[in-house]
Amino acid sequence: KNEVEQSPQNLTAQEGEFITINCSYSVGISALHWLQQHPGGGIVSLFMLSSGKKKHGRLIATINIQEKHSSLHITASHPRDSAVYICAVRYFRGSQGNLIFGKGTKLSVKP
Amino acid sequence: NAGVTQTPKFQVLKTGQSMTLQCAQDMNHNSMYWYRQDPGMGLRLIYYSASEGTTDKGEVPNGYNVSRLNKREFSLRLESAAPSQTSVYFCASSERVRGGVLYEQYFGPGTRLTVT
């Protein structure tokens, strides 16, 4: 079964720290998504990428296709970054091209 | 633009009761999805609709039915609710993936359903 693994499951950081969340997957994909789920429950899409690197403000997402691995970095973390970060992939084959989601990484940034 | 809206936000049902969760999007997207989210698990796809007039089963369709009423609306029905269906339900929409073109998904605010 195609799976998406995220690490760590939980992460606590001090304000200002550089944060890395990792995502690995098992077979070839056509796209990888990073999503943010706020404490209130709402889910927003942060990045969608198939190669290389994307940056938006203090957030950076990278993907290494050969190693089947992606990272989400947060620079100069802030308490408002506290949320669950979810990785999801769209596999080339199987799952009818729908997204397969990781279990999420719960980030807590302390002031 | 309201994006993706869902109703209701909260619902408590007794075992055996039925209900319909409503979802609507105003972004003219072709594809719509229903997911459930349970503690310790990733979002799981219940049903999806690639385009108006089509629906397909996802990973966990048992106990649910869906209707793609028109391009805007995609409803999820529980005919006979069971405690195992206690979950948070999310509707999402996106443009259809075609060729190498990638499209992101937009999520509704979720419906927290408890079945007692």
mmCIF file of C-alpha atoms in Angstrom, chain A residues 36-87:
data_model
loop_
_atom_site.group_PDB
_atom_site.id
_atom_site.type_symbol
_atom_site.label_atom_id
_atom_site.label_comp_id
_atom_site.label_asym_id
_atom_site.label_seq_id
_atom_site.Cartn_x
_atom_site.Cartn_y
_atom_site.Cartn_z
ATOM 1 C CA GLN A 36 -1.595 23.608 7.414
ATOM 2 C CA GLN A 37 -4.397 22.785 9.825
ATOM 3 C CA HIS A 38 -5.112 25.560 12.290
ATOM 4 C CA PRO A 39 -5.986 24.837 15.941
ATOM 5 C CA GLY A 40 -9.583 25.710 15.029
ATOM 6 C CA GLY A 41 -9.594 22.905 12.444
ATOM 7 C CA GLY A 42 -9.457 24.764 9.136
ATOM 8 C CA ILE A 43 -7.104 23.371 6.475
ATOM 9 C CA VAL A 44 -5.243 25.532 3.982
ATOM 10 C CA SER A 45 -2.887 24.572 1.212
ATOM 11 C CA LEU A 46 0.638 25.954 1.666
ATOM 12 C CA PHE A 47 2.560 24.475 -1.237
ATOM 13 C CA MET A 48 2.146 22.152 -4.154
ATOM 14 C CA LEU A 49 5.340 20.985 -5.828
ATOM 15 C CA SER A 50 6.714 18.297 -8.080
ATOM 16 C CA SER A 51 10.389 19.278 -8.108
ATOM 17 C CA GLY A 52 12.899 21.639 -6.583
ATOM 18 C CA LYS A 53 11.983 24.242 -4.025
ATOM 19 C CA LYS A 54 9.268 26.807 -3.328
ATOM 20 C CA LYS A 55 9.292 29.721 -0.898
ATOM 21 C CA HIS A 56 6.487 31.792 0.536
ATOM 22 C CA GLY A 57 7.404 34.269 3.230
ATOM 23 C CA ARG A 58 9.104 32.354 6.044
ATOM 24 C CA LEU A 59 8.059 28.988 4.667
ATOM 25 C CA ILE A 60 10.211 26.915 2.331
ATOM 26 C CA ALA A 61 9.304 23.551 0.818
ATOM 27 C CA THR A 62 11.807 21.297 -0.915
ATOM 28 C CA ILE A 63 11.473 17.967 -2.627
ATOM 29 C CA ASN A 64 14.075 15.369 -3.618
ATOM 30 C CA ILE A 65 12.467 13.085 -6.188
ATOM 31 C CA GLN A 66 15.326 10.552 -6.188
ATOM 32 C CA GLU A 67 15.215 10.135 -2.417
ATOM 33 C CA LYS A 68 11.384 10.319 -2.300
ATOM 34 C CA HIS A 69 11.554 12.930 0.413
ATOM 35 C CA SER A 70 10.274 16.418 1.062
ATOM 36 C CA SER A 71 10.923 18.934 3.817
ATOM 37 C CA LEU A 72 8.990 21.920 5.060
ATOM 38 C CA HIS A 73 11.118 24.594 6.742
ATOM 39 C CA ILE A 74 9.935 27.505 8.824
ATOM 40 C CA THR A 75 12.449 30.266 9.464
ATOM 41 C CA ALA A 76 12.206 32.592 12.483
ATOM 42 C CA SER A 77 9.288 30.619 13.920
ATOM 43 C CA HIS A 78 6.494 32.451 15.721
ATOM 44 C CA PRO A 79 3.713 31.261 18.056
ATOM 45 C CA ARG A 80 1.193 31.875 15.265
ATOM 46 C CA ASP A 81 2.932 29.078 13.309
ATOM 47 C CA SER A 82 1.562 26.605 15.870
ATOM 48 C CA ALA A 83 -0.567 24.197 13.856
ATOM 49 C CA VAL A 84 -0.618 20.716 12.388
ATOM 50 C CA TYR A 85 1.347 20.450 9.149
ATOM 51 C CA ILE A 86 0.194 17.764 6.753
ATOM 52 C CA CYS A 87 2.023 16.257 3.805
#
